[in-house]
Coordinates of C-alpha atoms and ligand atoms in Angstrom, one line a residue:
X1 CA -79.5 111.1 52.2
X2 CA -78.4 114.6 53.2
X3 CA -74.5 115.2 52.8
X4 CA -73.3 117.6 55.6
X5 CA -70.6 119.2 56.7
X6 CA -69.2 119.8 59.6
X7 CA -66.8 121.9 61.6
X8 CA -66.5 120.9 65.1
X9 CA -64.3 124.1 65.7
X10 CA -62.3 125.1 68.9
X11 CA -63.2 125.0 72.4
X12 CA -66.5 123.7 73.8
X13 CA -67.2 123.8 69.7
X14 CA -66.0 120.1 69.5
X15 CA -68.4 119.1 72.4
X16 CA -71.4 120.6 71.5
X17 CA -70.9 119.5 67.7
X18 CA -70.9 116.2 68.8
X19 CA -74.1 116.5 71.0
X20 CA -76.0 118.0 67.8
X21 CA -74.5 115.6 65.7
X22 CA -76.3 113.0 67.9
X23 CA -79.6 114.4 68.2
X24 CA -79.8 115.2 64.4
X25 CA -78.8 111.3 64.1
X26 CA -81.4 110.0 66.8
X27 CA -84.5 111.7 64.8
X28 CA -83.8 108.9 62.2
X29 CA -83.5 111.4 59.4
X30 CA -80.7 109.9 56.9
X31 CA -77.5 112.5 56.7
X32 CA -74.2 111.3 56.1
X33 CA -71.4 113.9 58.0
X34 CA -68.0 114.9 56.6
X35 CA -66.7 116.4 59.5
X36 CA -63.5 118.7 58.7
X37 CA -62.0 121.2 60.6
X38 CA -61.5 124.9 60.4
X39 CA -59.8 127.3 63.7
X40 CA -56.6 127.5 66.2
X41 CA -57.1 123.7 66.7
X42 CA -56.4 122.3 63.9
X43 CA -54.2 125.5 62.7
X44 CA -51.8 124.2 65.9
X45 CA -51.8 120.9 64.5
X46 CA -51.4 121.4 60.7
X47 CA -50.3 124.9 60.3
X48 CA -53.5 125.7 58.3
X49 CA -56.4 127.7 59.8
X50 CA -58.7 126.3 57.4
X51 CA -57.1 123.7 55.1
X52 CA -58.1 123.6 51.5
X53 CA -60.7 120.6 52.7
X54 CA -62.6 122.9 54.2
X55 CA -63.6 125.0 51.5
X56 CA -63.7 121.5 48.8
X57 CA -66.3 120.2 51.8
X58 CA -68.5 123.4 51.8
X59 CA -68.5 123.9 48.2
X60 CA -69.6 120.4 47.4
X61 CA -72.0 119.9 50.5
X62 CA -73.6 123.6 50.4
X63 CA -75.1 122.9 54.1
X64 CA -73.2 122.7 57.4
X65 CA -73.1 122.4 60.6
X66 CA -70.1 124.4 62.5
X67 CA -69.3 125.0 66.1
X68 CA -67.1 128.3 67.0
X69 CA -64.1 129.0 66.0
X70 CA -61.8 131.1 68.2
X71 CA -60.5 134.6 66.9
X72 CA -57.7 136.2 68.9
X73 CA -58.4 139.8 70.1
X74 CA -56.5 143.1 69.2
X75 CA -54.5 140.8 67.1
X76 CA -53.6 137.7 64.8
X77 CA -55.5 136.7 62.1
X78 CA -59.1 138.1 60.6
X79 CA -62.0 136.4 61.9
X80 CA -63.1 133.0 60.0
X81 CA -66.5 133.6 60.5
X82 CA -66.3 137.0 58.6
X83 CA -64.2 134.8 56.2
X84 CA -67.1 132.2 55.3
X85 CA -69.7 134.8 55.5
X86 CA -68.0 136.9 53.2
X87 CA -66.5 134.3 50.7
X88 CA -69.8 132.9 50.0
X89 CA -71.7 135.6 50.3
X90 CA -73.6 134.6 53.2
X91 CA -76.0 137.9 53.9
X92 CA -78.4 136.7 55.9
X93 CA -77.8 136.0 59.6
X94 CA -81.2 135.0 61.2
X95 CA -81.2 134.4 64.8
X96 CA -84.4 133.5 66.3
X97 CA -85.0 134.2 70.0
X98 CA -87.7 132.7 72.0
X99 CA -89.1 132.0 75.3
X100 CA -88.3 128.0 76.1
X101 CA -91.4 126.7 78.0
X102 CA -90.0 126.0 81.1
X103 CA -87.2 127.1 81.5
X104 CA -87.5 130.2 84.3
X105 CA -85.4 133.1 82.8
X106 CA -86.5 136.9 83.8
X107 CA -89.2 137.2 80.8
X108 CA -91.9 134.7 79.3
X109 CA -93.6 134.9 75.8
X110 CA -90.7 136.6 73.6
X111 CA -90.3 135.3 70.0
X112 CA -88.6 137.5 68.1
X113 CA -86.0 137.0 64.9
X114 CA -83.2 139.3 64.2
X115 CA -82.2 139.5 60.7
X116 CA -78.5 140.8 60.9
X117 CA -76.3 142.3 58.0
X118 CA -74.1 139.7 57.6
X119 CA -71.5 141.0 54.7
X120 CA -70.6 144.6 55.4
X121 CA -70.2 147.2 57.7
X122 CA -67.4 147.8 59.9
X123 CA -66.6 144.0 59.6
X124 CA -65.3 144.9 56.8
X125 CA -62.3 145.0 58.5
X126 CA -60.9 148.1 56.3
X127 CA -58.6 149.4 59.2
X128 CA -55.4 151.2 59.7
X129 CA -53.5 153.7 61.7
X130 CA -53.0 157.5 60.1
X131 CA -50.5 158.1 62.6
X132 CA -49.4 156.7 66.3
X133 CA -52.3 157.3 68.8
X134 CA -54.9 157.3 66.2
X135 CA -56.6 154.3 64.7
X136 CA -59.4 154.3 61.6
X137 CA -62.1 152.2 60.7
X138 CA -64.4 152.5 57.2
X139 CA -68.1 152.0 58.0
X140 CA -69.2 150.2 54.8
X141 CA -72.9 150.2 54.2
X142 CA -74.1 149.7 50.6
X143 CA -78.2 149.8 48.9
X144 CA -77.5 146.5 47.3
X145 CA -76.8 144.9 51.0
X146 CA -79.3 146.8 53.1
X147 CA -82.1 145.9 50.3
X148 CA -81.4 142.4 50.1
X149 CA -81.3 141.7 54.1
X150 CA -84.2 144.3 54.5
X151 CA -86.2 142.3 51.8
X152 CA -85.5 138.7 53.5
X153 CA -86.5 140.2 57.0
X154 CA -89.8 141.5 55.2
X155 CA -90.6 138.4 53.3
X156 CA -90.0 135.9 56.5
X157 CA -92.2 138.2 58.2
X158 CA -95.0 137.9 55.8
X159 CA -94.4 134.4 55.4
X160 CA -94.8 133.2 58.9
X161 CA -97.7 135.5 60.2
X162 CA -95.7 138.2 61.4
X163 CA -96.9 141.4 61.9
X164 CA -94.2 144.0 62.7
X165 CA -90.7 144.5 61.5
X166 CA -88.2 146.9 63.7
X167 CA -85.2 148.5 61.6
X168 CA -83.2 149.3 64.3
X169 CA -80.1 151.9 63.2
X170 CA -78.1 155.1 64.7
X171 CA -79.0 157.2 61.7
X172 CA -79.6 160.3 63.4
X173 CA -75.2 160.5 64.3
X174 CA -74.1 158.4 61.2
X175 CA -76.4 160.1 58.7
X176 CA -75.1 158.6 55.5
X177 CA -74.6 154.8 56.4
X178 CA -77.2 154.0 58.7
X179 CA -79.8 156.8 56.8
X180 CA -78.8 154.9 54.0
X181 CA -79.5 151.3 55.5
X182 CA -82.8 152.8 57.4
X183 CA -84.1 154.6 53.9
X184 CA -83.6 151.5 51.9
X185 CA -85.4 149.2 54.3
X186 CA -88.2 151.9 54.6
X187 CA -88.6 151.4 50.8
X188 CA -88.7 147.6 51.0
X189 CA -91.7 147.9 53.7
X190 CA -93.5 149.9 50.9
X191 CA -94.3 146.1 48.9
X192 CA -95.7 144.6 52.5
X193 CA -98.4 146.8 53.3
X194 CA -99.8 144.5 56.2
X195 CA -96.4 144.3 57.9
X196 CA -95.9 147.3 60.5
X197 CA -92.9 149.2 59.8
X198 CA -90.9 150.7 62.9
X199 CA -87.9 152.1 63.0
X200 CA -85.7 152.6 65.7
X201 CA -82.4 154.1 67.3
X202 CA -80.1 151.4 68.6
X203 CA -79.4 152.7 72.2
X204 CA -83.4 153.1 72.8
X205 CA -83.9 149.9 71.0
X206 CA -81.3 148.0 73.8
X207 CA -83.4 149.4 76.7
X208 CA -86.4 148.7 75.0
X209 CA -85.4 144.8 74.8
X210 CA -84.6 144.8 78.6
X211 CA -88.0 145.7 79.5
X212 CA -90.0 144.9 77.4
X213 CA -89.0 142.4 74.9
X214 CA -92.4 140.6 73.9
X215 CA -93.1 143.9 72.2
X216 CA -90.4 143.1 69.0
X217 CA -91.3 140.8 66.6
X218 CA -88.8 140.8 63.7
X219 CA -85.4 142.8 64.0
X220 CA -83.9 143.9 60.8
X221 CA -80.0 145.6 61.6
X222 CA -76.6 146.0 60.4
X223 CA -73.9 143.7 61.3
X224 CA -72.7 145.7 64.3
X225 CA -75.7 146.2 66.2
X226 CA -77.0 143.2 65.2
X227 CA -74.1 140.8 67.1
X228 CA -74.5 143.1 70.1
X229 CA -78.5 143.1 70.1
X230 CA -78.0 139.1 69.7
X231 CA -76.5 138.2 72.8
X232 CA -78.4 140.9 74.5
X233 CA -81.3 139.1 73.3
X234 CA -79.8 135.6 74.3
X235 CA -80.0 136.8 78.1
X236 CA -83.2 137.5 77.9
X237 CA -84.3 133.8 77.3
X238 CA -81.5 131.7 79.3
X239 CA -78.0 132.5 78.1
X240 CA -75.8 131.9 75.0
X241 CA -76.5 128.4 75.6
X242 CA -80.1 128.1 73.9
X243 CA -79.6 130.6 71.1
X244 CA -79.1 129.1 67.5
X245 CA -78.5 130.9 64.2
X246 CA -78.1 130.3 60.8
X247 CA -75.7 131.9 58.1
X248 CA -77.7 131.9 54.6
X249 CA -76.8 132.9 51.1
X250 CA -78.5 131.8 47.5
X251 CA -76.9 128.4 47.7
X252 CA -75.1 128.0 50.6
X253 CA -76.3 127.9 54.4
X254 CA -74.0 127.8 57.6
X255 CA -75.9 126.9 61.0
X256 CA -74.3 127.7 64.0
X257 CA -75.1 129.0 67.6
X258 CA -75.0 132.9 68.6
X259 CA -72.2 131.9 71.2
X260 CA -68.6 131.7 70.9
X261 CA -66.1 128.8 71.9
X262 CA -66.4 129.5 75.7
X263 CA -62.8 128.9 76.3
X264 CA -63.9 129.4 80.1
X265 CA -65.5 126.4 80.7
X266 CA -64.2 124.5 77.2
X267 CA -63.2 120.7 78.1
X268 CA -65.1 120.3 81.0
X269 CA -67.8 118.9 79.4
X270 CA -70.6 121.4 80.9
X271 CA -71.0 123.4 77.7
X272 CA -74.7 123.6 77.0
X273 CA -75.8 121.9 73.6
X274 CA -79.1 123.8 73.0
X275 CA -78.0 126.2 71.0
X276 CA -76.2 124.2 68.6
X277 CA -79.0 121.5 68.6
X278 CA -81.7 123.8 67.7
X279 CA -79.0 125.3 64.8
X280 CA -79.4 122.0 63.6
X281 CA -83.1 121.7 64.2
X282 CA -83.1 125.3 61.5
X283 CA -80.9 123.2 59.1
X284 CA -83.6 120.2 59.3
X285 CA -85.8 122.5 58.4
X286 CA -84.0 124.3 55.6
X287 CA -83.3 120.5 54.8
X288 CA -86.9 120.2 54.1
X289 CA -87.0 117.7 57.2
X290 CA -89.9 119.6 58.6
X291 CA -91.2 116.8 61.2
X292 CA -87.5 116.0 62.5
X293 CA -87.0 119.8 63.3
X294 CA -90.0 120.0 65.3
X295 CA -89.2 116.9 67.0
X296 CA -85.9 118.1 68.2
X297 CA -87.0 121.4 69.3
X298 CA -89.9 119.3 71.4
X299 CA -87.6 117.2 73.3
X300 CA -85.7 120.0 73.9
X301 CA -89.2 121.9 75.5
X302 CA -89.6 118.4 77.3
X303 CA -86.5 118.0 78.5
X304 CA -86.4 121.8 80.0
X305 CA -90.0 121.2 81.7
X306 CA -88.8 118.2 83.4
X307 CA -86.0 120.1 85.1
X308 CA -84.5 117.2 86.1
X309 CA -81.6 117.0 83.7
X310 CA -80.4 120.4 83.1
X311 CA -76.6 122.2 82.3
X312 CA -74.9 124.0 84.6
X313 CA -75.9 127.4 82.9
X314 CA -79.4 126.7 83.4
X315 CA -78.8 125.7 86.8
X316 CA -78.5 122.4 87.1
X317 CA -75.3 119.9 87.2
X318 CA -76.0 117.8 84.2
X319 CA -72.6 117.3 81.7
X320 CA -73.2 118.1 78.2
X321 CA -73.5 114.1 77.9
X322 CA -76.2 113.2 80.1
X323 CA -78.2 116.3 78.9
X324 CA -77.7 115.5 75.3
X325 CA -79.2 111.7 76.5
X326 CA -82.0 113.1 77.9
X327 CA -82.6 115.5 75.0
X328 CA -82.6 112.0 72.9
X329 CA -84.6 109.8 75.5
X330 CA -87.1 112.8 74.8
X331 CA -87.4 112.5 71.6
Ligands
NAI401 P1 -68.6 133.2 74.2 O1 -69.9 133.2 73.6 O2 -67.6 132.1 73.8 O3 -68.8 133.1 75.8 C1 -69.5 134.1 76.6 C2 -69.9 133.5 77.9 O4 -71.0 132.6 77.7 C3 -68.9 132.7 78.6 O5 -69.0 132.8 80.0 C4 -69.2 131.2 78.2 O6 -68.8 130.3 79.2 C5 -70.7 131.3 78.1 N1 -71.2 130.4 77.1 C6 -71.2 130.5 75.8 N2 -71.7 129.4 75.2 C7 -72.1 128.6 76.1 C8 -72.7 127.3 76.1 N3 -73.0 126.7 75.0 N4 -73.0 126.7 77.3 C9 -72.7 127.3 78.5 N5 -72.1 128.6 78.6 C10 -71.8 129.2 77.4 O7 -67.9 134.6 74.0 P2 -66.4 135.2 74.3 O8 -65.9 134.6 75.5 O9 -66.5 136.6 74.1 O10 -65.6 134.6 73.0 C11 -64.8 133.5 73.0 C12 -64.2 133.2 71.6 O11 -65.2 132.8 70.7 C13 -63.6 134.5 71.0 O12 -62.4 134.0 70.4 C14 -64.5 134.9 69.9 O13 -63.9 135.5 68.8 C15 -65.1 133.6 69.5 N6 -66.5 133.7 68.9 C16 -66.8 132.9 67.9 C17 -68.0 132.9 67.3 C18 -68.3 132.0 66.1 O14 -67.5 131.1 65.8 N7 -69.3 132.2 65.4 C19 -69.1 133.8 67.8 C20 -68.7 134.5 69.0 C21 -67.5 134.5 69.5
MG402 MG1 -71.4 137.6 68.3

């Protein structure tokens, strides 16, 4: 029995938790849930962004499951994802990105992974104002952080066949952080021989994914770049709805999709579970639940090749309901 948490979050977060809760259940694979809540939900109802449950569930489960959480721009409080990333030291934040047979989006064949900084940075959120009219952020970018997320890029690289890993960085304006982060991965590649090293400026490296995508095979960045180049990436393939993610530490792992909580479309019931059912399919398989992950990620393959059930993202008219049922029926 796996003990999971999970955070259903705010907007469609609640709808699409639900749908990956479902699947996960459907593959037969025992896991009992303690769902709890963290965001502007349950903040409105309890006067608590993230009640102390929250952290007593994470620290006692080490694996969850979470949905978005809404953070208000230009104001209010810190982002809660920073918060959980950060707290629990969270560095890696793997988001692989492939080509769903099936599904007709602009480009075929891409499977790529970005490894993304997930501690530092300017999320640091170190910011203040020097004077009216001017506004400063610190840039934090440390060896100790850039080694460890440049070594776990590396190491999944050579431990799943891949042959190339792109640092991507704007070292030649911000000399000292990003040369710093680019210098330090260039000395990780030194152990892995067999894995191309490339390195590459981040404005080249955006038109470079808009034409020719199939070319990247593992993205190492920092945390800025690398939440930009994500959702860039998620176009590429279908949307924010099929893109999952995972937020990994030494003992503590946080799966989640790339998107946000989609206040746009949240409680209509349209929201588009892939992405948060194939976050779950990466927990199954950082589970040890190898078989169930590939199942889930099948039915999602089958379902999308049918074309008959699909989300309104993807084109079709399907609610999140009757897609997750034919995600199931498909398992
Ligand atoms: P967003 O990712 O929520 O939405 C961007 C666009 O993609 C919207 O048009 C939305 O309808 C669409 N979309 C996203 N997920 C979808 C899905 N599953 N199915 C169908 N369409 C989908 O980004 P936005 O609007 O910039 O951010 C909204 C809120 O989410 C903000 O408060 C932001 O801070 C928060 N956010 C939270 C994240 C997290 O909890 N990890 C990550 C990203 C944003
Ligand atoms: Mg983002």
């Amino acid at each position: 029995m796996h003990h999971i948490t999970l955070i259903p979050g705010d907007g469609i977060g609640p709808e699409v938790a639900n749908a990956a809760r479902k699947v996960i259940d459907a593959t037969g694979v025992k896991v009992s849930w303690e769902t709890v809540n963290a965001g502007e939900a349950v903040w409105k109802s309890t006067g608590s962004l993230v009640p102390d449950e929250v952290f007593q569930s994470l620290e006692q489960n080490r694996v969850a499951l979470k949905g978005p959480i809404t953070t208000p721009v230009g104001k209010g409080f810190r982002s809660i994802n920073v918060m959980f990333r950060t707290k629990y030291d969270l560095y890696i934040n793997m988001r692989p990105v492939m080509s769903i047979p099936g599904l007709e989006t602009p480009f075929n064949g891409i499977d790529l992974v970005i490894f993304r900084e997930n501690t530092e940075d300017l999320y640091s959120g170190i910011e203040n104002i020097k004077e009216p009219g001017r506004a400063e952020a610190t840039k934090v970018i440390t060896e100790y952080a850039s080694e460890r997320i440049a070594e776990s890029a590396f190491r999944y690289a050579a431990e799943h066949g891949r042959k190339k890993v792109t640092v991507v960085h704007k070292a030649n304006i911000m000399k000292l952080t990003d040369g710093l982060f680019l210098e330090t991965a260039r000395k990780v590649s030194e152990a892995y021989p067999t894995i191309e090293f490339q390195d590459m400026i981040v404005d080249n490296m955006s038109m470079q994914l808009v034409t020719k995508p199939q070319n990247y095979d593992v993205i190492v960045t920092t945390n800025l770049y690398g939440d930009i180049l994500s959702d860039l990436c998620a176009g590429l393939v279908g949307g924010l709805g099929v893109v999952p993610g995972a937020n990994i530490g030494k003992d503590m792992a946080i799966f989640e999709a790339v998107h946000g909580s989609a206040p746009d479309i949240a409680g209509k019931g349209i929201a588009n579970p892939t992405a948060l059912i194939l976050s779950g399919a990466m927990m199954l398989d950082y589970l040890g639940e190898k078989q169930a992950a590939d199942m889930v990620r099948k039915a999602i393959q089958k379902t999308m090749e049918k074309r008959t059930v699909m989300t309104v993202d993807l084109g079709g008219k399907a609610s999140t309901e009757a897609f997750t049922d034919a995600i199931i029926s498909n398992l």
